Structure formats: structure tokens, C-alpha cells
Coordinates of N, CA and C in Angstrom, one line a residue:
X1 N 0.8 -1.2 0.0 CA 0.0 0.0 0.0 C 0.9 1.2 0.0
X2 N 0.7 2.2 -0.8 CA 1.3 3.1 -1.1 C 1.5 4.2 -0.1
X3 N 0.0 4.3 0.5 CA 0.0 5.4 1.8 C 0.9 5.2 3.0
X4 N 1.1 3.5 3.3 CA 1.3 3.2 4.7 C 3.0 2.9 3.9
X5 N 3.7 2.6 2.9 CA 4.9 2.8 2.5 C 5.4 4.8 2.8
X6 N 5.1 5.4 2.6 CA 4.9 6.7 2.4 C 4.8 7.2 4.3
X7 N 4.0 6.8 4.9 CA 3.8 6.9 6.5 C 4.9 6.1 6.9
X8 N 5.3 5.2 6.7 CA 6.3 4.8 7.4 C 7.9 4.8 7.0
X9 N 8.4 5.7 5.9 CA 9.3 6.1 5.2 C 9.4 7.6 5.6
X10 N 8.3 8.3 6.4 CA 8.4 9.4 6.6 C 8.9 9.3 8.1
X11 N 8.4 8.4 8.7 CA 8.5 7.8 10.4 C 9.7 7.7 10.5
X12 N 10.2 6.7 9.4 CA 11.6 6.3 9.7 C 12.4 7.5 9.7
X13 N 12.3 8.9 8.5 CA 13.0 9.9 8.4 C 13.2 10.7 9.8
X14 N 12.0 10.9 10.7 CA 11.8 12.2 11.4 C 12.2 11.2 12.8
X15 N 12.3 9.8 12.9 CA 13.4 9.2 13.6 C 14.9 9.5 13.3
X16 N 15.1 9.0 12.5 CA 16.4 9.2 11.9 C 17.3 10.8 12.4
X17 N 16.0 11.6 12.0 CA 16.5 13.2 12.1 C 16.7 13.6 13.7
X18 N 16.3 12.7 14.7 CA 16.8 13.0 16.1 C 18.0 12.5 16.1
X19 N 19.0 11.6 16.5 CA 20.1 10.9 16.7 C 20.6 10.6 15.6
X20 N 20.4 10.0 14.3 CA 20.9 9.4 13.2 C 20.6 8.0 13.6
X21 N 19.7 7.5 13.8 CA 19.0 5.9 14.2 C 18.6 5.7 13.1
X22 N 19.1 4.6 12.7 CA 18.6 4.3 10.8 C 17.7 3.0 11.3
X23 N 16.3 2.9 10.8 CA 15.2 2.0 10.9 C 15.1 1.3 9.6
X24 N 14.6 0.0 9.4 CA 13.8 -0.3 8.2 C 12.6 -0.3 8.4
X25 N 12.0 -0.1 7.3 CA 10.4 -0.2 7.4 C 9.9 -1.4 6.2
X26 N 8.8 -1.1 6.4 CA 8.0 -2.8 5.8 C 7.1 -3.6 6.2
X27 N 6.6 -4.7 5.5 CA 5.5 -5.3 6.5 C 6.3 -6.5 7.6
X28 N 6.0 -6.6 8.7 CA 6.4 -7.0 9.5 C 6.9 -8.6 9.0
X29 N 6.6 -9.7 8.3 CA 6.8 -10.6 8.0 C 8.2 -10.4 6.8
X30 N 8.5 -10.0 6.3 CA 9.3 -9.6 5.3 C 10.5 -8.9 5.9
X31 N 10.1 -7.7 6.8 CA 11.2 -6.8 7.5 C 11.6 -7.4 8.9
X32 N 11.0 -8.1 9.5 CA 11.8 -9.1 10.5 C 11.6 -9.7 11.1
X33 N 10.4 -10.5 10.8 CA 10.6 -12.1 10.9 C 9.0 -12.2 10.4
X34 N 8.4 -13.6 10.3 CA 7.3 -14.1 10.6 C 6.4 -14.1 11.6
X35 N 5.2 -13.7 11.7 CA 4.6 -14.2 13.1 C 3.1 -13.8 12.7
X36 N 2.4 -14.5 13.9 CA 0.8 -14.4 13.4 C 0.5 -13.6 14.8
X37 N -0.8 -13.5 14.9 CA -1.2 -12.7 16.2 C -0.8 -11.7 16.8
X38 N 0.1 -11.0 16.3 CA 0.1 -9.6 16.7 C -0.9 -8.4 17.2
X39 N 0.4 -7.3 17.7 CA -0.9 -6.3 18.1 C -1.5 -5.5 16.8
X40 N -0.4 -6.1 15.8 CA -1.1 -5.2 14.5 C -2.3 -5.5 13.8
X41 N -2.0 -7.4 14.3 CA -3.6 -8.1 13.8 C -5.1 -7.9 14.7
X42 N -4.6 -7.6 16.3 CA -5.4 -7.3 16.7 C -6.2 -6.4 16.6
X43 N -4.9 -5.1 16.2 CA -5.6 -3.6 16.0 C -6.8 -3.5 14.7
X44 N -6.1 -4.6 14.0 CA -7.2 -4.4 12.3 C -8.1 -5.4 12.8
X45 N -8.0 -6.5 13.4 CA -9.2 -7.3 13.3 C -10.0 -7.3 14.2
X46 N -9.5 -6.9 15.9 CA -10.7 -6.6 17.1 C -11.0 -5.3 17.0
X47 N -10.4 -4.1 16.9 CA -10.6 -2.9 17.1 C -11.5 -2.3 15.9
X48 N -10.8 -2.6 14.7 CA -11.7 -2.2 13.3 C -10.1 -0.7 13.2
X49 N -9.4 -0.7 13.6 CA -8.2 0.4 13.4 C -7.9 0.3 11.9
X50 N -7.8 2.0 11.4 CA -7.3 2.3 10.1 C -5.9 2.2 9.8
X51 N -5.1 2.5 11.2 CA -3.8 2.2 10.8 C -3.7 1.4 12.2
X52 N -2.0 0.1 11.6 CA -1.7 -0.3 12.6 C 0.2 -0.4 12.5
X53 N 0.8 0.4 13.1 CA 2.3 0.0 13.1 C 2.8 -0.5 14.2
X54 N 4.3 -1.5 13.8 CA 5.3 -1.9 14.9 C 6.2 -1.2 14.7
X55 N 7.2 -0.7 15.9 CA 8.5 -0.1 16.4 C 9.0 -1.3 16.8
X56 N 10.2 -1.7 15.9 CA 11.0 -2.2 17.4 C 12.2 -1.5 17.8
X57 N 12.6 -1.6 19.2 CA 14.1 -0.7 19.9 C 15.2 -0.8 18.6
X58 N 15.6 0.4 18.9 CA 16.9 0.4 18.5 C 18.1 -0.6 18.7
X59 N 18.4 -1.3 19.6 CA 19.2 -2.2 19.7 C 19.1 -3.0 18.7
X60 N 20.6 -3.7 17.9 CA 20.3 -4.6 17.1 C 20.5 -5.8 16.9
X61 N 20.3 -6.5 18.5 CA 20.4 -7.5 18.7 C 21.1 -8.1 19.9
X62 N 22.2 -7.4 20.0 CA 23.4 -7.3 21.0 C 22.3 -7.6 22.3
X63 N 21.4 -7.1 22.8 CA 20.8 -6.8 24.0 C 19.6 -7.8 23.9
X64 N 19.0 -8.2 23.0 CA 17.7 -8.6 22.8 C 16.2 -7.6 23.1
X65 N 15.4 -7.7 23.8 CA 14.5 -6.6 24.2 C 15.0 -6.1 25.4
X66 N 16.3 -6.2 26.1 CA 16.1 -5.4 27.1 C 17.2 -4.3 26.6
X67 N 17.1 -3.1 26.6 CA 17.9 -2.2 25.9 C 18.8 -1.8 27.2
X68 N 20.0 -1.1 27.4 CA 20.7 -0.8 28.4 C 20.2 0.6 28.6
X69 N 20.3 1.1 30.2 CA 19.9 2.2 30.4 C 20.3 3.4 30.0
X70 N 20.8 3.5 29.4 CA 21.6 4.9 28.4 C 20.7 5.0 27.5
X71 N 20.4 3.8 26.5 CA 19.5 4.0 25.5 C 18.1 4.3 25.6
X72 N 17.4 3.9 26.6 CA 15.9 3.5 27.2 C 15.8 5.4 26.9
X73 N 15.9 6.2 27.3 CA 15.4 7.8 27.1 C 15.7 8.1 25.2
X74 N 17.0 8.0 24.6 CA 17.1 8.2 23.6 C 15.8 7.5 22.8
X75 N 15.9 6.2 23.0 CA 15.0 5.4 22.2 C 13.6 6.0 21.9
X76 N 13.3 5.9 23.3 CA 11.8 7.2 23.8 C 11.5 8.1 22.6
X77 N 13.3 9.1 22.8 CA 13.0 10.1 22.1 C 12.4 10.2 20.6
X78 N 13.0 9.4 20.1 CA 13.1 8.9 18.3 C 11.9 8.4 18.2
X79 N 11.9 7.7 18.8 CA 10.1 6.8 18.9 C 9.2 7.9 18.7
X80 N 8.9 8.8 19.9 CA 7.9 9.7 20.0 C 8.0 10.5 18.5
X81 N 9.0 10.7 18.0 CA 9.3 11.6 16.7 C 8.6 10.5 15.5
X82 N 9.1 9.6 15.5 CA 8.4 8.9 14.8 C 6.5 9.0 14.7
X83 N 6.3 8.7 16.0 CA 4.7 8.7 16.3 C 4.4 10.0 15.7
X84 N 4.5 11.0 15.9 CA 4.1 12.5 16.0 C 4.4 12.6 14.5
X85 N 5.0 12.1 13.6 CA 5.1 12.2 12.1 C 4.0 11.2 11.7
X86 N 3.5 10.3 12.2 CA 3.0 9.8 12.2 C 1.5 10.1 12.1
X87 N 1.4 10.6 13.4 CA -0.2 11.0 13.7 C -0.3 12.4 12.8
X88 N 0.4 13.1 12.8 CA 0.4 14.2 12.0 C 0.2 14.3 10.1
X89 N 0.3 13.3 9.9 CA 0.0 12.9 8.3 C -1.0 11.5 8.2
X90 N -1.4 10.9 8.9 CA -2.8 10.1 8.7 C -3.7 10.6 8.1
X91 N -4.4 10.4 7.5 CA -5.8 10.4 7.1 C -6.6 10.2 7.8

């Protein structure tokens, strides 16, 4: 879908433009890994949600999901910039 390529190529930018945190974007099965039941399936199929995205942390790997505390605020930061590019160009 061209909207939600375009939303999330802009996400990744106005992340990027806090720290220099380089993201990929994509649909979740393709961009990093397989999986069913998510909260993205949730969001489209219990809620009836027009949009549904995943973030994952910056860490790439080294840590797994627990990020070290130095990054836990940065991360925050980029995230929120992300969201707010986000919410701010939806439909």
C-alpha cells in the first residue's frame, strides 16, 4: 500500500533526524521475521483500526529486548518523533 509505505518512510525519516538511528520499514513478516497474532492483527481485526504500526528498539540485537539504560530515554525520544510524524499525516 502506497499510503502506509509513504507513513512509514516518513517515520523512519523524522526518527532518523533525532540521533541518526537508521530504521527499516516494511511489513512485519518480510522486515523481521514471521509471526501471526500480533498487536497489528489485533488492531485491524478486534478494534476495526485504520492504521496499525510496529516499532522495534533500537538495539540490534546485541541486547535482545532489554535495551541498556543509556538508550531507554534516547529510544523514547526517536520513537515519539516517529509517532508525531505519524499522527500528524494520517488520514
Amino acid at each position: 500500500n502506497t499510503e502506509y509505505q509513504s507513513l512509514a518512510r516518513g517515520a523512519v525519516a523524522a526518527i532518523k533526524a533525532v540521533y541518526g538511528t537508521t530504521f527499516n520499514y516494511g511489513p512485519i513478516c518480510t522486515t523481521i521475521y514471521k509471526t501471526t497474532g500480533t498487536s497489528v492483527d489485533y488492531a485491524f481485526d478486534v478494534t476495526g483500526a485504520d492504521y496499525s504500526f510496529t516499532l522495534e528498539l533500537r538495539d540490534t540485537g546485541a541486547n535482545g529486548f532489554v535495551l541498556p539504560a543509556g538508550q531507554i530515554l534516547p529510544s523514547g525520544v526517536e520513537a515519539w518523533a516517529g509517532v508525531k510524524y505519524l499522527l500528524a499525516n494520517m488520514k
